[in-house]
PDB file of C-alpha atoms in Angstrom:
ATOM      1  CA  MET Z 284       0.000   0.000   0.000  1.00 51.00           C
ATOM      2  CA  ASN Z 285       2.189   2.787  -1.328  1.00 59.00           C
ATOM      3  CA  TRP Z 286      -0.305   5.492  -0.398  1.00 56.00           C
ATOM      4  CA  ILE Z 287      -0.014   4.532   3.283  1.00 57.00           C
ATOM      5  CA  THR Z 288       3.770   4.711   3.011  1.00 61.00           C
ATOM      6  CA  SER Z 289       3.404   8.159   1.449  1.00 66.00           C
ATOM      7  CA  LEU Z 290       1.190   9.307   4.349  1.00 65.00           C
ATOM      8  CA  LEU Z 291       3.641   7.917   6.889  1.00 69.00           C
ATOM      9  CA  GLY Z 292       6.350  10.005   5.249  1.00 73.00           C
ATOM     10  CA  ASN Z 293       4.264  13.196   5.473  1.00 80.00           C
ATOM     11  CA  LEU Z 294       2.899  13.221   8.996  1.00 88.00           C
ATOM     12  CA  ASN Z 295       0.703  16.083  10.156  1.00 92.00           C
ATOM     13  CA  TYR Z 296      -2.334  16.166  12.433  1.00 95.00           C
ATOM     14  CA  THR Z 297      -4.709  15.123   9.640  1.00 93.00           C
ATOM     15  CA  THR Z 298      -2.603  12.180   8.469  1.00 93.00           C
ATOM     16  CA  ILE Z 299      -2.031  11.084  12.083  1.00 95.00           C
ATOM     17  CA  TRP Z 300      -5.810  11.088  12.645  1.00 96.00           C
ATOM     18  CA  PHE Z 301      -6.503   9.241   9.402  1.00 94.00           C
ATOM     19  CA  LEU Z 302      -3.794   6.610   9.813  1.00 93.00           C
ATOM     20  CA  MET Z 303      -4.872   5.891  13.386  1.00 94.00           C
ATOM     21  CA  LEU Z 304      -8.449   5.573  12.158  1.00 95.00           C
ATOM     22  CA  LEU Z 305      -7.262   2.933   9.696  1.00 92.00           C
ATOM     23  CA  GLU Z 306      -5.132   1.230  12.364  1.00 90.00           C
ATOM     24  CA  SER Z 307      -8.174   0.841  14.601  1.00 91.00           C
ATOM     25  CA  THR Z 308     -10.226  -0.843  11.877  1.00 88.00           C
ATOM     26  CA  VAL Z 309      -8.708  -3.821  10.067  1.00 82.00           C
ATOM     27  CA  ILE Z 310      -6.169  -2.040   7.853  1.00 84.00           C
ATOM     28  CA  PRO Z 311      -2.622  -3.133   8.820  1.00 75.00           C
ATOM     29  CA  VAL Z 312      -1.166   0.261   9.763  1.00 84.00           C
ATOM     30  CA  PRO Z 313       1.317   0.026  12.675  1.00 86.00           C
ATOM     31  CA  SER Z 314       0.465   2.685  15.270  1.00 89.00           C
ATOM     32  CA  GLU Z 315       4.111   2.701  16.395  1.00 89.00           C
ATOM     33  CA  LEU Z 316       5.109   4.156  13.030  1.00 88.00           C
ATOM     34  CA  VAL Z 317       2.460   6.872  13.266  1.00 92.00           C
ATOM     35  CA  VAL Z 318       2.452   8.234  16.815  1.00 94.00           C
ATOM     36  CA  ALA Z 319       6.131   7.801  17.670  1.00 93.00           C
ATOM     37  CA  PRO Z 320       7.369   9.654  14.538  1.00 92.00           C
ATOM     38  CA  GLY Z 321       4.736  12.323  15.192  1.00 94.00           C
ATOM     39  CA  ALA Z 322       6.168  12.817  18.684  1.00 94.00           C
ATOM     40  CA  TYR Z 323       9.688  12.726  17.222  1.00 93.00           C
ATOM     41  CA  HIS Z 324       8.784  15.659  14.965  1.00 92.00           C
ATOM     42  CA  ALA Z 325       7.125  17.379  17.916  1.00 95.00           C
ATOM     43  CA  ALA Z 326      10.404  17.150  19.843  1.00 94.00           C
ATOM     44  CA  ALA Z 327      12.048  18.834  16.855  1.00 91.00           C
ATOM     45  CA  GLY Z 328       9.511  21.669  17.098  1.00 92.00           C
ATOM     46  CA  HIS Z 329       7.503  20.825  13.973  1.00 91.00           C
ATOM     47  CA  LEU Z 330       4.351  19.589  15.731  1.00 93.00           C
ATOM     48  CA  ASP Z 331       2.739  19.890  19.154  1.00 96.00           C
ATOM     49  CA  ILE Z 332       3.091  16.724  21.270  1.00 96.00           C
ATOM     50  CA  PHE Z 333      -0.315  17.135  22.926  1.00 97.00           C
ATOM     51  CA  LEU Z 334      -2.053  17.568  19.580  1.00 97.00           C
ATOM     52  CA  VAL Z 335      -0.254  14.496  18.231  1.00 96.00           C
ATOM     53  CA  ILE Z 336      -1.689  12.434  21.105  1.00 97.00           C
ATOM     54  CA  LEU Z 337      -5.113  14.074  20.793  1.00 97.00           C
ATOM     55  CA  PHE Z 338      -5.503  13.500  17.044  1.00 97.00           C
ATOM     56  CA  ALA Z 339      -4.122   9.969  17.337  1.00 97.00           C
ATOM     57  CA  THR Z 340      -6.642   9.146  20.059  1.00 97.00           C
ATOM     58  CA  ILE Z 341      -9.568  10.694  18.153  1.00 97.00           C
ATOM     59  CA  GLY Z 342      -8.523   8.694  15.089  1.00 96.00           C
ATOM     60  CA  ALA Z 343      -8.393   5.511  17.171  1.00 95.00           C
ATOM     61  CA  ASP Z 344     -11.878   6.268  18.524  1.00 96.00           C
ATOM     62  CA  CYS Z 345     -13.239   6.794  14.996  1.00 96.00           C
ATOM     63  CA  GLY Z 346     -11.720   3.567  13.680  1.00 95.00           C
ATOM     64  CA  ALA Z 347     -12.865   1.610  16.726  1.00 94.00           C
ATOM     65  CA  THR Z 348     -16.381   2.955  16.187  1.00 96.00           C
ATOM     66  CA  VAL Z 349     -16.344   1.573  12.634  1.00 94.00           C
ATOM     67  CA  ASN Z 350     -15.517  -1.888  14.006  1.00 92.00           C
ATOM     68  CA  TYR Z 351     -18.100  -1.532  16.777  1.00 93.00           C
ATOM     69  CA  ILE Z 352     -20.835  -0.649  14.253  1.00 94.00           C
ATOM     70  CA  ALA Z 353     -19.796  -3.549  12.018  1.00 92.00           C
ATOM     71  CA  GLY Z 354     -20.046  -5.980  14.930  1.00 91.00           C
ATOM     72  CA  TYR Z 355     -23.303  -4.461  16.178  1.00 91.00           C
ATOM     73  CA  TYR Z 356     -25.181  -4.508  12.875  1.00 91.00           C
ATOM     74  CA  LEU Z 357     -23.537  -7.173  10.699  1.00 89.00           C
ATOM     75  CA  GLY Z 358     -23.310  -9.955  13.275  1.00 85.00           C
ATOM     76  CA  ARG Z 359     -20.916 -12.847  13.683  1.00 86.00           C
ATOM     77  CA  PRO Z 360     -21.556 -14.789  10.406  1.00 85.00           C
ATOM     78  CA  LEU Z 361     -20.805 -11.800   8.158  1.00 85.00           C
ATOM     79  CA  ILE Z 362     -17.799 -10.757  10.252  1.00 88.00           C
ATOM     80  CA  TYR Z 363     -16.357 -14.265   9.974  1.00 86.00           C
ATOM     81  CA  ARG Z 364     -17.097 -14.384   6.248  1.00 88.00           C
ATOM     82  CA  PHE Z 365     -15.175 -11.148   5.708  1.00 86.00           C
ATOM     83  CA  ALA Z 366     -12.289 -12.325   7.914  1.00 83.00           C
ATOM     84  CA  ASN Z 367     -11.932 -15.472   5.793  1.00 87.00           C
ATOM     85  CA  SER Z 368     -12.290 -13.647   2.464  1.00 88.00           C
ATOM     86  CA  LYS Z 369      -9.559 -12.436   0.127  1.00 85.00           C
ATOM     87  CA  TRP Z 370     -10.025  -8.887   1.420  1.00 82.00           C
ATOM     88  CA  GLY Z 371      -9.772 -10.091   4.993  1.00 79.00           C
ATOM     89  CA  LYS Z 372      -6.511 -11.861   4.230  1.00 80.00           C
ATOM     90  CA  LEU Z 373      -5.152  -8.682   2.602  1.00 77.00           C
ATOM     91  CA  CYS Z 374      -5.841  -6.983   5.943  1.00 73.00           C
ATOM     92  CA  LEU Z 375      -3.910  -9.785   7.703  1.00 73.00           C
ATOM     93  CA  LEU Z 376      -7.201 -10.953   9.194  1.00 80.00           C
ATOM     94  CA  ASN Z 377      -8.721 -14.380   9.729  1.00 83.00           C
ATOM     95  CA  GLN Z 378     -11.502 -15.966  11.750  1.00 85.00           C
ATOM     96  CA  GLN Z 379      -9.076 -17.226  14.399  1.00 86.00           C
ATOM     97  CA  LYS Z 380      -7.941 -13.677  15.198  1.00 84.00           C
ATOM     98  CA  VAL Z 381     -11.530 -12.477  15.542  1.00 85.00           C
ATOM     99  CA  GLU Z 382     -12.370 -15.441  17.774  1.00 85.00           C
ATOM    100  CA  LYS Z 383      -9.302 -14.704  19.902  1.00 83.00           C
ATOM    101  CA  SER Z 384     -10.454 -11.129  20.459  1.00 86.00           C
ATOM    102  CA  GLU Z 385     -13.970 -12.376  21.271  1.00 84.00           C
ATOM    103  CA  GLN Z 386     -12.596 -14.831  23.828  1.00 83.00           C
ATOM    104  CA  TYR Z 387     -10.529 -12.099  25.455  1.00 78.00           C
ATOM    105  CA  PHE Z 388     -13.584  -9.826  25.615  1.00 83.00           C
ATOM    106  CA  ASN Z 389     -15.788 -12.588  27.049  1.00 79.00           C
ATOM    107  CA  ASP Z 390     -13.177 -13.561  29.644  1.00 77.00           C
ATOM    108  CA  HIS Z 391     -12.525 -10.061  30.939  1.00 71.00           C
ATOM    109  CA  GLY Z 392     -15.752  -8.182  30.326  1.00 69.00           C
ATOM    110  CA  MET Z 393     -15.903  -4.457  29.763  1.00 70.00           C
ATOM    111  CA  VAL Z 394     -12.391  -3.936  31.171  1.00 74.00           C
ATOM    112  CA  ALA Z 395     -11.176  -5.796  28.070  1.00 77.00           C
ATOM    113  CA  THR Z 396     -12.055  -2.714  26.013  1.00 80.00           C
ATOM    114  CA  ILE Z 397      -9.378  -0.777  27.918  1.00 80.00           C
ATOM    115  CA  THR Z 398      -6.717  -3.458  28.316  1.00 77.00           C
ATOM    116  CA  GLY Z 399      -7.355  -4.892  24.864  1.00 78.00           C
ATOM    117  CA  ARG Z 400      -6.232  -1.587  23.312  1.00 81.00           C
ATOM    118  CA  LEU Z 401      -2.772  -2.283  24.743  1.00 78.00           C
ATOM    119  CA  ILE Z 402      -2.283  -5.861  23.553  1.00 77.00           C
ATOM    120  CA  PRO Z 403      -0.755  -6.620  20.122  1.00 73.00           C
ATOM    121  CA  GLY Z 404      -2.972  -8.742  17.884  1.00 73.00           C
ATOM    122  CA  ILE Z 405      -6.091  -7.794  19.840  1.00 79.00           C
ATOM    123  CA  ARG Z 406      -5.819  -4.003  19.951  1.00 79.00           C
ATOM    124  CA  HIS Z 407      -7.465  -3.244  16.608  1.00 79.00           C
ATOM    125  CA  LEU Z 408     -10.066  -6.059  16.856  1.00 85.00           C
ATOM    126  CA  ILE Z 409     -11.390  -5.705  20.416  1.00 87.00           C
ATOM    127  CA  SER Z 410     -14.093  -3.291  19.181  1.00 90.00           C
ATOM    128  CA  ILE Z 411     -15.758  -6.033  17.112  1.00 89.00           C
ATOM    129  CA  PRO Z 412     -16.804  -8.234  20.076  1.00 89.00           C
ATOM    130  CA  ALA Z 413     -17.911  -5.073  21.906  1.00 89.00           C
ATOM    131  CA  GLY Z 414     -20.319  -4.451  19.029  1.00 90.00           C
ATOM    132  CA  LEU Z 415     -21.344  -8.107  18.820  1.00 89.00           C
ATOM    133  CA  SER Z 416     -22.253  -8.064  22.527  1.00 88.00           C
ATOM    134  CA  LYS Z 417     -24.284  -4.838  22.081  1.00 89.00           C
ATOM    135  CA  MET Z 418     -22.163  -3.069  24.690  1.00 90.00           C
ATOM    136  CA  ASN Z 419     -23.411   0.430  25.515  1.00 91.00           C
ATOM    137  CA  TYR Z 420     -21.733   2.708  22.963  1.00 94.00           C
ATOM    138  CA  TRP Z 421     -20.852   5.534  25.358  1.00 94.00           C
ATOM    139  CA  LYS Z 422     -19.212   3.133  27.808  1.00 91.00           C
ATOM    140  CA  PHE Z 423     -17.404   1.573  24.875  1.00 92.00           C
ATOM    141  CA  LEU Z 424     -16.206   4.980  23.681  1.00 94.00           C
ATOM    142  CA  LEU Z 425     -15.026   5.971  27.174  1.00 93.00           C
ATOM    143  CA  TYR Z 426     -13.048   2.760  27.666  1.00 91.00           C
ATOM    144  CA  THR Z 427     -11.659   2.915  24.137  1.00 92.00           C
ATOM    145  CA  THR Z 428     -10.512   6.512  24.666  1.00 95.00           C
ATOM    146  CA  LEU Z 429      -8.786   5.571  27.937  1.00 92.00           C
ATOM    147  CA  GLY Z 430      -7.036   2.551  26.434  1.00 90.00           C
ATOM    148  CA  ALA Z 431      -6.060   4.293  23.192  1.00 93.00           C
ATOM    149  CA  GLY Z 432      -4.970   7.401  25.100  1.00 94.00           C
ATOM    150  CA  VAL Z 433      -2.629   5.419  27.340  1.00 90.00           C
ATOM    151  CA  TRP Z 434      -1.162   3.562  24.358  1.00 91.00           C
ATOM    152  CA  ASN Z 435      -0.640   6.779  22.391  1.00 94.00           C
ATOM    153  CA  CYS Z 436       1.017   8.467  25.380  1.00 94.00           C
ATOM    154  CA  ILE Z 437       3.448   5.546  25.642  1.00 92.00           C
ATOM    155  CA  LEU Z 438       4.272   5.740  21.922  1.00 93.00           C
ATOM    156  CA  ALA Z 439       4.606   9.528  22.074  1.00 95.00           C
ATOM    157  CA  ALA Z 440       6.988   9.279  25.030  1.00 94.00           C
ATOM    158  CA  MET Z 441       9.094   6.800  23.058  1.00 92.00           C
ATOM    159  CA  GLY Z 442       9.216   9.070  19.989  1.00 93.00           C
ATOM    160  CA  TRP Z 443      10.122  12.116  22.081  1.00 94.00           C
ATOM    161  CA  TYR Z 444      12.867  10.153  23.857  1.00 93.00           C
ATOM    162  CA  LEU Z 445      14.325   8.762  20.613  1.00 92.00           C
ATOM    163  CA  HIS Z 446      14.701  12.290  19.240  1.00 92.00           C
ATOM    164  CA  SER Z 447      17.492  12.899  21.749  1.00 91.00           C
ATOM    165  CA  PHE Z 448      19.880  10.358  20.216  1.00 91.00           C
ATOM    166  CA  VAL Z 449      18.488   8.863  16.960  1.00 88.00           C
ATOM    167  CA  ASP Z 450      18.663  10.522  13.554  1.00 89.00           C
ATOM    168  CA  GLU Z 451      15.587  10.345  11.337  1.00 83.00           C
ATOM    169  CA  GLU Z 452      17.221   7.912   8.908  1.00 83.00           C
ATOM    170  CA  HIS Z 453      17.403   5.237  11.626  1.00 85.00           C
ATOM    171  CA  LEU Z 454      14.181   6.166  13.406  1.00 87.00           C
ATOM    172  CA  ALA Z 455      11.910   3.414  12.029  1.00 85.00           C
ATOM    173  CA  GLY Z 456      14.349   0.665  13.017  1.00 87.00           C
ATOM    174  CA  LYS Z 457      14.713   2.027  16.546  1.00 87.00           C
ATOM    175  CA  ILE Z 458      10.938   2.406  16.913  1.00 87.00           C
ATOM    176  CA  ILE Z 459      10.444  -1.249  15.997  1.00 85.00           C
ATOM    177  CA  GLU Z 460      13.235  -2.297  18.393  1.00 85.00           C
ATOM    178  CA  TYR Z 461      11.972  -0.260  21.346  1.00 86.00           C
ATOM    179  CA  GLY Z 462       8.358  -1.032  20.412  1.00 81.00           C
ATOM    180  CA  ASP Z 463       8.993  -4.739  20.991  1.00 79.00           C
ATOM    181  CA  TYR Z 464      10.294  -4.009  24.498  1.00 83.00           C
ATOM    182  CA  ILE Z 465       7.218  -1.901  25.219  1.00 82.00           C
ATOM    183  CA  LYS Z 466       4.831  -4.592  23.927  1.00 79.00           C
ATOM    184  CA  TYR Z 467       6.381  -7.259  26.143  1.00 80.00           C
ATOM    185  CA  GLY Z 468       6.315  -4.928  29.134  1.00 82.00           C
ATOM    186  CA  ILE Z 469       2.666  -4.021  28.559  1.00 77.00           C
ATOM    187  CA  ILE Z 470       1.634  -7.660  28.166  1.00 76.00           C
ATOM    188  CA  ILE Z 471       3.288  -8.479  31.512  1.00 83.00           C
ATOM    189  CA  VAL Z 472       1.603  -5.516  33.235  1.00 77.00           C
ATOM    190  CA  VAL Z 473      -1.829  -6.351  31.770  1.00 73.00           C
ATOM    191  CA  VAL Z 474      -1.532 -10.025  32.758  1.00 77.00           C
ATOM    192  CA  LEU Z 475      -0.523  -9.082  36.314  1.00 80.00           C
ATOM    193  CA  ALA Z 476      -3.387  -6.560  36.525  1.00 75.00           C
ATOM    194  CA  LEU Z 477      -5.928  -9.124  35.321  1.00 72.00           C
ATOM    195  CA  LEU Z 478      -4.595 -11.732  37.770  1.00 79.00           C
ATOM    196  CA  TYR Z 479      -4.942  -9.181  40.575  1.00 77.00           C
ATOM    197  CA  VAL Z 480      -8.577  -8.494  39.612  1.00 71.00           C
ATOM    198  CA  LEU Z 481      -9.365 -12.219  39.402  1.00 74.00           C
ATOM    199  CA  VAL Z 482      -7.795 -12.908  42.814  1.00 81.00           C
ATOM    200  CA  ARG Z 483      -9.768 -10.063  44.390  1.00 76.00           C
ATOM    201  CA  ARG Z 484     -13.008 -11.360  42.894  1.00 72.00           C
ATOM    202  CA  LYS Z 485     -12.264 -14.860  44.144  1.00 75.00           C
ATOM    203  CA  ASN Z 486     -11.526 -13.604  47.659  1.00 76.00           C
ATOM    204  CA  LYS Z 487     -14.801 -11.644  47.729  1.00 71.00           C
ATOM    205  CA  ALA Z 488     -16.825 -14.654  46.580  1.00 62.00           C
TER     206      ALA Z 488
END
């Protein structure tokens, strides 16, 4: 998708919003290569860091809403059919991934809408089971904003930090490298948080 590459090379508030909208649907746009470079340019004085986070989060909300509406109105059979279609495969999607996000949502309830935004492989799909379950939209939007906002703040902090010692030519490689560390760290934190919640529920029962 050369047009996505072109947008990634010309980041401004509009392209950040649009690319994050795509990232939160089923289009394979890596959020790390949108928000972190945006923050990198903000550190250089070309953009405002707070507006980078704001537009990225609004874009994520818009894209997540598209998935929510699809789940709410299309239903499971059509969602699965699309996931298994040629277009679904072009979006790196399949039925197993959708089922995985559904299982995560069913296991952890509404809190999954927040934590799911932080977990690779689930982040951009967690809105579909929220729609399938007919979750209240305004609760969904609140939790999505919180989860996406936290994720975007983490990516923005990484981009701002990398500006202090990485030149732009090597930025993408460093983002991918540091992004892997962040993903592993977040997965550990989310797992520990969910275990804590489960233990508390068990003790109260």
